[in-house]
Tab-separated table of C-alpha atoms and ligand atoms in Angstrom:
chain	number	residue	atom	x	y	z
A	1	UNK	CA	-64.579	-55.723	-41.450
A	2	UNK	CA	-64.776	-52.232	-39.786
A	3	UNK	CA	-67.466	-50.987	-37.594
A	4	UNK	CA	-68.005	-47.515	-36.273
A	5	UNK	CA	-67.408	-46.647	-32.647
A	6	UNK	CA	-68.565	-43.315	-31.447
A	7	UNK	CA	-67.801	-41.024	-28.080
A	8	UNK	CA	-68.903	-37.713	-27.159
A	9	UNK	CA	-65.973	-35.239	-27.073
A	10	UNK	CA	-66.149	-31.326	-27.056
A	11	UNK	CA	-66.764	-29.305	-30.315
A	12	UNK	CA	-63.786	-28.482	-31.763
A	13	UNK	CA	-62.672	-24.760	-31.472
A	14	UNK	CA	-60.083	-22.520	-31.743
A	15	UNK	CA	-58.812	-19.508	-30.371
A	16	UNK	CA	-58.620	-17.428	-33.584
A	17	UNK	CA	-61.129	-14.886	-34.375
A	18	UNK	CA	-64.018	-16.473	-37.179
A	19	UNK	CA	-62.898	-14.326	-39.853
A	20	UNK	CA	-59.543	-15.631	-40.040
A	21	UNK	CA	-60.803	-19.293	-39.967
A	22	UNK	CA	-62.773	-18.359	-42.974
A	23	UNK	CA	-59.990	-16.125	-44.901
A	24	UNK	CA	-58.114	-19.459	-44.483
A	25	UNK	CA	-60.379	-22.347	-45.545
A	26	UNK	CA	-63.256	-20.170	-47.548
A	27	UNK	CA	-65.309	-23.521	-46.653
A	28	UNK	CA	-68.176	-22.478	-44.250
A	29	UNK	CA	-70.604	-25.329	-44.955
A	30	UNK	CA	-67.593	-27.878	-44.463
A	31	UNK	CA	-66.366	-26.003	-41.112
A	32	UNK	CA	-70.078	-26.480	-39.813
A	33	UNK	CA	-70.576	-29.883	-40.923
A	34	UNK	CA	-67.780	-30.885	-37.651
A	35	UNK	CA	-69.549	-33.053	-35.735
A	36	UNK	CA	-69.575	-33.050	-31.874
A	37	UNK	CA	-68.700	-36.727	-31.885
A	38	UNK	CA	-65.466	-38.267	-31.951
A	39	UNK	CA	-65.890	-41.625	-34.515
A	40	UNK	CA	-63.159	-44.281	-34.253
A	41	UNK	CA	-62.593	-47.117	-36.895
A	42	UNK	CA	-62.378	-50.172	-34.854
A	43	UNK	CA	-61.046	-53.536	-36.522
A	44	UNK	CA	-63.364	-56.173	-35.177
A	45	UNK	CA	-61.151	-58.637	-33.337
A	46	UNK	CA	-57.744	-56.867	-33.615
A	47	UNK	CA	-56.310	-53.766	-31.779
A	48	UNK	CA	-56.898	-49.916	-32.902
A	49	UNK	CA	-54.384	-47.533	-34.497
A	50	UNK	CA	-54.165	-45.980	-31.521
A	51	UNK	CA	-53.294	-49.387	-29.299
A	52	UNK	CA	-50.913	-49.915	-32.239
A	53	UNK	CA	-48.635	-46.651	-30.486
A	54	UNK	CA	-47.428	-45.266	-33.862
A	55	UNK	CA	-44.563	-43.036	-33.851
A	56	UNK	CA	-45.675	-39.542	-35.330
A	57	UNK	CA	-43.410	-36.968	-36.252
A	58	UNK	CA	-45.233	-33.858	-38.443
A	59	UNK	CA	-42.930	-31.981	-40.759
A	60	UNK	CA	-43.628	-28.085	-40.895
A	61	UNK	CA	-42.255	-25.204	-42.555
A	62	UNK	CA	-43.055	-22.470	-45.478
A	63	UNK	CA	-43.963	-23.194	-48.659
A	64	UNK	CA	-40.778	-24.296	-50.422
A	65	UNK	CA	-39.037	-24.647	-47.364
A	66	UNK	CA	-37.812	-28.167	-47.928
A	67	UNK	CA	-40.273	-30.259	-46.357
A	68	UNK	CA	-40.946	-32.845	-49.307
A	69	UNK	CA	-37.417	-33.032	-50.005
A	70	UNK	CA	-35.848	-33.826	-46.397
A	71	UNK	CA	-38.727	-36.487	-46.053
A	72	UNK	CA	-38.130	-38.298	-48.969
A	73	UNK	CA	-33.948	-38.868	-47.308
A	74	UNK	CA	-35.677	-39.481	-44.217
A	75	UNK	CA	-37.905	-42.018	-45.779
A	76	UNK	CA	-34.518	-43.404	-47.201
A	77	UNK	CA	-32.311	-43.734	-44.113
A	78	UNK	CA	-34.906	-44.922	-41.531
A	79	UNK	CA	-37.467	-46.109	-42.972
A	80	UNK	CA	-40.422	-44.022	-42.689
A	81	UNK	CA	-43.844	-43.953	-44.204
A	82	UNK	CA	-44.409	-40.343	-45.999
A	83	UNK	CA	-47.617	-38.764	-46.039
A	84	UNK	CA	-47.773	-35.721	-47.378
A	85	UNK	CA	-51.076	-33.636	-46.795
A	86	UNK	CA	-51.138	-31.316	-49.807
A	87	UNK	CA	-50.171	-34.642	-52.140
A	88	UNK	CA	-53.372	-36.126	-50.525
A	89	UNK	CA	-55.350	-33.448	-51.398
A	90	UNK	CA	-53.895	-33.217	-54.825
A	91	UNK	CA	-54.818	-36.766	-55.120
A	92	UNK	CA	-58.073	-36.514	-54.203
A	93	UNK	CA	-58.397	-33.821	-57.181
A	94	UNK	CA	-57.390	-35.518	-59.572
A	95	UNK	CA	-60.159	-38.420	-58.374
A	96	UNK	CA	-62.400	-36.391	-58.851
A	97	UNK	CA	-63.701	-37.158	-55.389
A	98	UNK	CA	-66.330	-35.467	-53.751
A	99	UNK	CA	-65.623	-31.174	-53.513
A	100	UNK	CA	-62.716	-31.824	-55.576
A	101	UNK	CA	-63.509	-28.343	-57.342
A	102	UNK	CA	-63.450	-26.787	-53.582
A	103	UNK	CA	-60.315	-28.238	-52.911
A	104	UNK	CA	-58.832	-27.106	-56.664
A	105	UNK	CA	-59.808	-23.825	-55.727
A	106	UNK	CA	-58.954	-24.006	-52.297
A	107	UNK	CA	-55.071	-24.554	-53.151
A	108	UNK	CA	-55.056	-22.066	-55.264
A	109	UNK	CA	-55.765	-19.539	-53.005
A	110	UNK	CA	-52.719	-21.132	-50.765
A	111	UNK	CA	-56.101	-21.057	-48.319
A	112	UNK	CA	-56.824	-24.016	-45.861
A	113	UNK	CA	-58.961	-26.941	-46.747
A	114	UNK	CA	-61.103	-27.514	-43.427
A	115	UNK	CA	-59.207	-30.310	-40.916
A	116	UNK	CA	-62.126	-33.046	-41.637
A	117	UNK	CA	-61.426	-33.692	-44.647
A	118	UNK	CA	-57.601	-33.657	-44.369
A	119	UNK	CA	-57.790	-35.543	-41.601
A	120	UNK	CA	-59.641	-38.405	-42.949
A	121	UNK	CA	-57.476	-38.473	-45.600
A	122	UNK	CA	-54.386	-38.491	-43.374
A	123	UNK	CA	-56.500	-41.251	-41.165
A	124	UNK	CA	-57.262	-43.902	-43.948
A	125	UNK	CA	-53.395	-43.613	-45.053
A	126	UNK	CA	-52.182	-44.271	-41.680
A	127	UNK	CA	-54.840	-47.135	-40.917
A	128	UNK	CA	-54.098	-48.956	-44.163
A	129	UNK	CA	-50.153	-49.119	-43.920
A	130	UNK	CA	-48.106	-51.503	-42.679
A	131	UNK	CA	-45.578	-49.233	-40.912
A	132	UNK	CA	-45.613	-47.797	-37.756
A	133	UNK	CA	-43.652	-45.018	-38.373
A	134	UNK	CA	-45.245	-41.667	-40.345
A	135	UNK	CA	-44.053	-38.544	-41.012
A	136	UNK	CA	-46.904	-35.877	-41.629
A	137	UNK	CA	-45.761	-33.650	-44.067
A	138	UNK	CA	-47.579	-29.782	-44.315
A	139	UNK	CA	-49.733	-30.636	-41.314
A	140	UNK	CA	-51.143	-29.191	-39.008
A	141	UNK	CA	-51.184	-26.129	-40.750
A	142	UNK	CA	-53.623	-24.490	-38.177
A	143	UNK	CA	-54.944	-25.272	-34.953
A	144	UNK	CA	-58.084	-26.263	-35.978
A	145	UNK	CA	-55.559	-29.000	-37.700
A	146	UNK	CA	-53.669	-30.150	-34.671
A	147	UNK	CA	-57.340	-29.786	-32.507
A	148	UNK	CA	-58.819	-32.116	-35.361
A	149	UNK	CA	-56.076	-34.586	-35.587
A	150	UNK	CA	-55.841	-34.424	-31.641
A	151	UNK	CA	-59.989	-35.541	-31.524
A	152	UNK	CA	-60.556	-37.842	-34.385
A	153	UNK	CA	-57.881	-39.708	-34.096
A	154	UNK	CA	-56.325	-39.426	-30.539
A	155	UNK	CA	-53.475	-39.470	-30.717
A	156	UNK	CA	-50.389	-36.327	-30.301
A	157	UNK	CA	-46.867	-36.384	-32.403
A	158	UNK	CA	-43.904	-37.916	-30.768
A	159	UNK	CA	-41.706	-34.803	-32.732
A	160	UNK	CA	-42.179	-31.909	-34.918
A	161	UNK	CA	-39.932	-30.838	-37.490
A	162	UNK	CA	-39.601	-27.338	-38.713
A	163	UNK	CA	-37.760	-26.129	-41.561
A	164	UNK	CA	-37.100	-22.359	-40.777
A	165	UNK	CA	-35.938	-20.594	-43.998
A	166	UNK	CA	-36.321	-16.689	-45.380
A	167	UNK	CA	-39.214	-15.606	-47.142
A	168	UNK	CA	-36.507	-15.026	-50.284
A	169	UNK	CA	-35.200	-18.380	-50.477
A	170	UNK	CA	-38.820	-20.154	-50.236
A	171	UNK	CA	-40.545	-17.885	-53.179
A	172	UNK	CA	-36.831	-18.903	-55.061
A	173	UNK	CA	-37.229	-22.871	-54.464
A	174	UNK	CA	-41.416	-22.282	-55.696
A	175	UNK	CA	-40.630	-20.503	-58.377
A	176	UNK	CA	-38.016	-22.903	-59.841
A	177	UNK	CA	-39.357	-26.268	-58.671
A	178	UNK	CA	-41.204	-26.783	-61.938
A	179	UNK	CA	-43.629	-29.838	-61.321
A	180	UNK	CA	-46.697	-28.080	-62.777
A	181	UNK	CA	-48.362	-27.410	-59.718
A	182	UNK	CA	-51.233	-24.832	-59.595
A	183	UNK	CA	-50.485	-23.093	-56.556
A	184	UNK	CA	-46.508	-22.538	-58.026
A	185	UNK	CA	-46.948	-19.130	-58.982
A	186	UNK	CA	-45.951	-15.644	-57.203
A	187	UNK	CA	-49.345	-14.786	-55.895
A	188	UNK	CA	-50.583	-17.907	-55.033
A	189	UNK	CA	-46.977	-18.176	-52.874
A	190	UNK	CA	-47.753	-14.909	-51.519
A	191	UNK	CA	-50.470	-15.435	-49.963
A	192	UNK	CA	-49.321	-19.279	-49.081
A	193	UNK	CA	-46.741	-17.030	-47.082
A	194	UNK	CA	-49.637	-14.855	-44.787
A	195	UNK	CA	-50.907	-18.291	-44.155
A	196	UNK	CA	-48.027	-19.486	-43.066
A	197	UNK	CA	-47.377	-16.384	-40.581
A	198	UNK	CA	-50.572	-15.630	-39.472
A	199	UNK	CA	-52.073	-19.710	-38.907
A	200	UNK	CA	-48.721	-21.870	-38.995
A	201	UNK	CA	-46.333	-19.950	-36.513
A	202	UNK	CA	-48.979	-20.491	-33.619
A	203	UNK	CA	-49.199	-24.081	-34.279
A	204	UNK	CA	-45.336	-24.458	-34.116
A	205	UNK	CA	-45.267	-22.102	-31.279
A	206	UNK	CA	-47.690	-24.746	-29.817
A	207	UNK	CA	-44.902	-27.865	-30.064
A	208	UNK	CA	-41.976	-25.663	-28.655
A	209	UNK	CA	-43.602	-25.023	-25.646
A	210	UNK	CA	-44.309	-28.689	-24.925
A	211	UNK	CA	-40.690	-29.121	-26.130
A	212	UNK	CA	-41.228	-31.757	-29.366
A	213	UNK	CA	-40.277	-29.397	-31.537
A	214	UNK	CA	-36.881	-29.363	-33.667
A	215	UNK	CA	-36.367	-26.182	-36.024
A	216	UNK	CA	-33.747	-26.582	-38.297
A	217	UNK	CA	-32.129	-23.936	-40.011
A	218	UNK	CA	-32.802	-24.652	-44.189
A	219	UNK	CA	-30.562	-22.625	-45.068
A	220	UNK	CA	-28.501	-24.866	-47.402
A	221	UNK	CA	-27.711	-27.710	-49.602
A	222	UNK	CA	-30.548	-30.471	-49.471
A	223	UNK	CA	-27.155	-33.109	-48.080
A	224	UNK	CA	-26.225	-30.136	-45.440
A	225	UNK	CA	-29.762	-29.892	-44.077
A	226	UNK	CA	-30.002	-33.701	-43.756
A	227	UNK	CA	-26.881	-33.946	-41.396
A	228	UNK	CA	-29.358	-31.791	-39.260
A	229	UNK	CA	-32.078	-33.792	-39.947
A	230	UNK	CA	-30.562	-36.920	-39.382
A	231	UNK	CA	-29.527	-37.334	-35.353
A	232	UNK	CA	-32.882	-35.977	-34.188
A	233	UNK	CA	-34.081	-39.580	-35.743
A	234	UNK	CA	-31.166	-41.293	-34.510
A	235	UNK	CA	-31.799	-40.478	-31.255
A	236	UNK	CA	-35.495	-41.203	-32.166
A	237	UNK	CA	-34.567	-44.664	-32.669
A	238	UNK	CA	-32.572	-45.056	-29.437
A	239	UNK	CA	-36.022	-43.831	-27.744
A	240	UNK	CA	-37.578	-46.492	-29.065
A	241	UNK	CA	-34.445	-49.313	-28.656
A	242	UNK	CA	-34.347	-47.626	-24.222
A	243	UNK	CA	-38.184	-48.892	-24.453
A	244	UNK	CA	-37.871	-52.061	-25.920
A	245	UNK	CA	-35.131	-52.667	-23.586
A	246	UNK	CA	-36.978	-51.976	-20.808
A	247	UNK	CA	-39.622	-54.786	-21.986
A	248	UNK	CA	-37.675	-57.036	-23.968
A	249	UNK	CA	-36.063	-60.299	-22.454
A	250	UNK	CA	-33.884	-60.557	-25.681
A	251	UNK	CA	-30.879	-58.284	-24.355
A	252	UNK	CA	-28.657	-57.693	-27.345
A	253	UNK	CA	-26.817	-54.399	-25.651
A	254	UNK	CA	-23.827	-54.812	-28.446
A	255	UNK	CA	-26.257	-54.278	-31.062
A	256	UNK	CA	-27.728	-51.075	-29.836
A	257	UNK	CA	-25.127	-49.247	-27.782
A	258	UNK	CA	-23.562	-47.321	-31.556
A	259	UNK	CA	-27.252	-45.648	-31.814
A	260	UNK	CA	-27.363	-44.484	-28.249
A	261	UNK	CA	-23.887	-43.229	-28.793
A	262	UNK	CA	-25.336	-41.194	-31.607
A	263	UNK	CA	-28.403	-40.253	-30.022
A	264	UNK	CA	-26.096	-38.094	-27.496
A	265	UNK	CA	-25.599	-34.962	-30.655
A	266	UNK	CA	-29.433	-34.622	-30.396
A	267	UNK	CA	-31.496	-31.282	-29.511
A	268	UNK	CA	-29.295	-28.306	-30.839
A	269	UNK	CA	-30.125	-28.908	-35.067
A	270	UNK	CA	-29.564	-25.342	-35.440
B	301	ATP	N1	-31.744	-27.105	-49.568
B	301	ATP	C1	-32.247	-26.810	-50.761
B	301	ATP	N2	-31.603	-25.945	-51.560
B	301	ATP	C2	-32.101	-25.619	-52.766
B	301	ATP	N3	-33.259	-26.109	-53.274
B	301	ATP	C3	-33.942	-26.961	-52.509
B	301	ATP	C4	-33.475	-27.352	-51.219
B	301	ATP	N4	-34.369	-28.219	-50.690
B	301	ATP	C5	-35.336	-28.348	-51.602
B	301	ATP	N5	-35.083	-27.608	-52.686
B	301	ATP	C6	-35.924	-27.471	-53.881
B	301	ATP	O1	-36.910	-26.491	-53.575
B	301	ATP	C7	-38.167	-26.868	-54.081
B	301	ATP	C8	-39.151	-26.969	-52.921
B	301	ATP	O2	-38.783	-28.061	-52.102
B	301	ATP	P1	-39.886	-29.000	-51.448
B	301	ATP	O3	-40.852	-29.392	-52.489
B	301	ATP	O4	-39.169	-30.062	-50.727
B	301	ATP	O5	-40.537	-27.964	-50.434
B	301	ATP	P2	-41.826	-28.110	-49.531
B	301	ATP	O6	-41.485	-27.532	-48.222
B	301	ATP	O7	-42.323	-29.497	-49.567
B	301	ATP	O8	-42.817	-27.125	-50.264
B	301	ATP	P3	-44.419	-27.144	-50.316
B	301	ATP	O9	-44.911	-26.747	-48.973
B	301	ATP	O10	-44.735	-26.088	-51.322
B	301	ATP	O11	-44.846	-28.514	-50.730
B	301	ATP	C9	-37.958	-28.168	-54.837
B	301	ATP	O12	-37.789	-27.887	-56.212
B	301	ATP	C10	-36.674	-28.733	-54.237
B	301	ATP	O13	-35.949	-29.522	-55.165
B	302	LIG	N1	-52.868	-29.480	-43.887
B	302	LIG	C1	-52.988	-28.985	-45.136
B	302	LIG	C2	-51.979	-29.127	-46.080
B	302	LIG	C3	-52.142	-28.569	-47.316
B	302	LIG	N2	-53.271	-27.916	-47.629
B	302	LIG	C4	-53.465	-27.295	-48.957
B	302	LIG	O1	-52.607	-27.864	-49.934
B	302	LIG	C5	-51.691	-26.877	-50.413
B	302	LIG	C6	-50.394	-27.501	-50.771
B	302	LIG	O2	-49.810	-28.082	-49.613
B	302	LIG	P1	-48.264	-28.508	-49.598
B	302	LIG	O3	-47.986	-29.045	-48.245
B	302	LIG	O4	-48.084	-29.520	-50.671
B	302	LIG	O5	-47.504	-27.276	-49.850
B	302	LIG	C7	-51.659	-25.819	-49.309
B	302	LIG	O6	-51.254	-24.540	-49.743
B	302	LIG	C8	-53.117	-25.820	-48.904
B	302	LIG	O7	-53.895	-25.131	-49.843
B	302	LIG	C9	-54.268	-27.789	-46.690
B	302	LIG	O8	-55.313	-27.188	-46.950
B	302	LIG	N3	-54.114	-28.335	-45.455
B	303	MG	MG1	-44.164	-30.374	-50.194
């Protein structure tokens, strides 16, 4: 049984002048439906998502860049629950949920669907799985993204990937990745691309200078760009293993010292 807990918190805002919020999103009557309260799902007798101290790591880069495909090995080697934001909308499309033709239309403009609804989305995945360990693919994608994710749900990411890789290479990977998408198309990726510059680079500007982020050159084969990938989570897990031993009784040091060994290679992924 959930129940609905509200608390005032400021009205979410953004430094960017109005017109780009709307060349991004096109949804004015969605943007003004934010509400100046902060609602938290509450499960009556047990602990919140929040108290449950998930580890959040959001994956960024272009479109194309590589995102989808590094998750899915990192979902392989340790474990982690993959939620991908433009595969939620997508989903929700082909629902036929509420706005659906919004969000059809929204995609293929390669514009922004406004942070509510994505992060609701994002929200009921995270609530409803049994692992405490996501990575959030394509998001944030703005600020009013990370702002929204920030106030409805509380919580910050532990890391931030981002796949840095030339405008050539990403409009190559589209082009060919053949999965019938709508927005897989040269003008759609165009203008996915001015999104990317002109809404996405401040957001990952955002995480470097409160050091959680990792760029990664993705410049590559998919393996090559996984041996990059793969001590940043290492060292991710020996995070985790240097808290539990500081609150575990169970001392098992054999067991862990091989991951903090690894976890020494992380921070340069170039
Ligand atoms: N290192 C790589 N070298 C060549 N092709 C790649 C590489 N990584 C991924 N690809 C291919 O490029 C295409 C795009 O990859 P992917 O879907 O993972 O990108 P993405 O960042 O999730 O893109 P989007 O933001 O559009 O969802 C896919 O067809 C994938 O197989
Ligand atoms: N935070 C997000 C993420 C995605 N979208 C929309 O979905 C499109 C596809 O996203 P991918 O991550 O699968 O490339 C994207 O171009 C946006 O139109 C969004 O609005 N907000
Ligand atoms: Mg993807």
């Amino acid at each position: 049984m959930w129940r609905r807990v509200t608390s005032l918190s400021p009205v979410i805002s953004t430094s960017k002048p109005a017109s780009l919020d709307q060349a991004a999103s096109g949804f004015k009557i969605w943007r003004s439906s934010f509400s100046t309260e902060t609602p938290t799902l509450v499960k009556d007798g047990t602990t919140s998502f929040k108290e449950r101290n998930p580890f959040i790591t959001f994956v960024l880069g272009g479109p194309g860049s590589g995102k989808g495909t590094q998750c899915q090995k990192i979902v392989e080697t340790f474990g982690f629950k993959h939620l991908s934001a433009g595969e939620l909308l997508r989903r929700e499309i082909d629902s036929n949920s509420e706005h659906w033709s919004q969000m059809l239309n929204t995609i293929k403009e390669g514009r922004i669907v406004p942070s509510e609804v994505t992060v609701r989305l994002i929200q009921q995945e995270m609530e409803s799985s049994d692992s405490n360990k996501f990575l959030i693919d394509g998001f944030p994608r703005t600020e009013e993204n990370r702002i929204a994710f920030e106030q409805l749900i509380g919580l910050e990411p532990n890391v931030v990937l981002f796949f840095d890789c030339p405008e050539e290479e990403m409009v190559k990977r589209v082009l060919n990745r053949n999965q019938g998408r709508v927005d897989d198309n040269i003008d759609t990726v165009k203008k996915r691309l001015k999104v990317f510059e002109i809404l996405n680079l401040p957001v990952i500007d955002y995480y470097s200078k409160r050091g959680k982020l990792r760029k990664i050159n993705a410049v590559g084969t998919e393996d090559e760009i996984f041996e990059k990938v793969r001590p940043i989570f290492s060292a991710c897990d020996s995070v985790k293993l240097k808290r539990y031993l500081k609150t575990s009784r169970h001392l098992r040091p054999w067991k862990i010292l091989p991951i903090l060994y690894v976890s020494q290679s992380i921070s340069v992924c170039q």
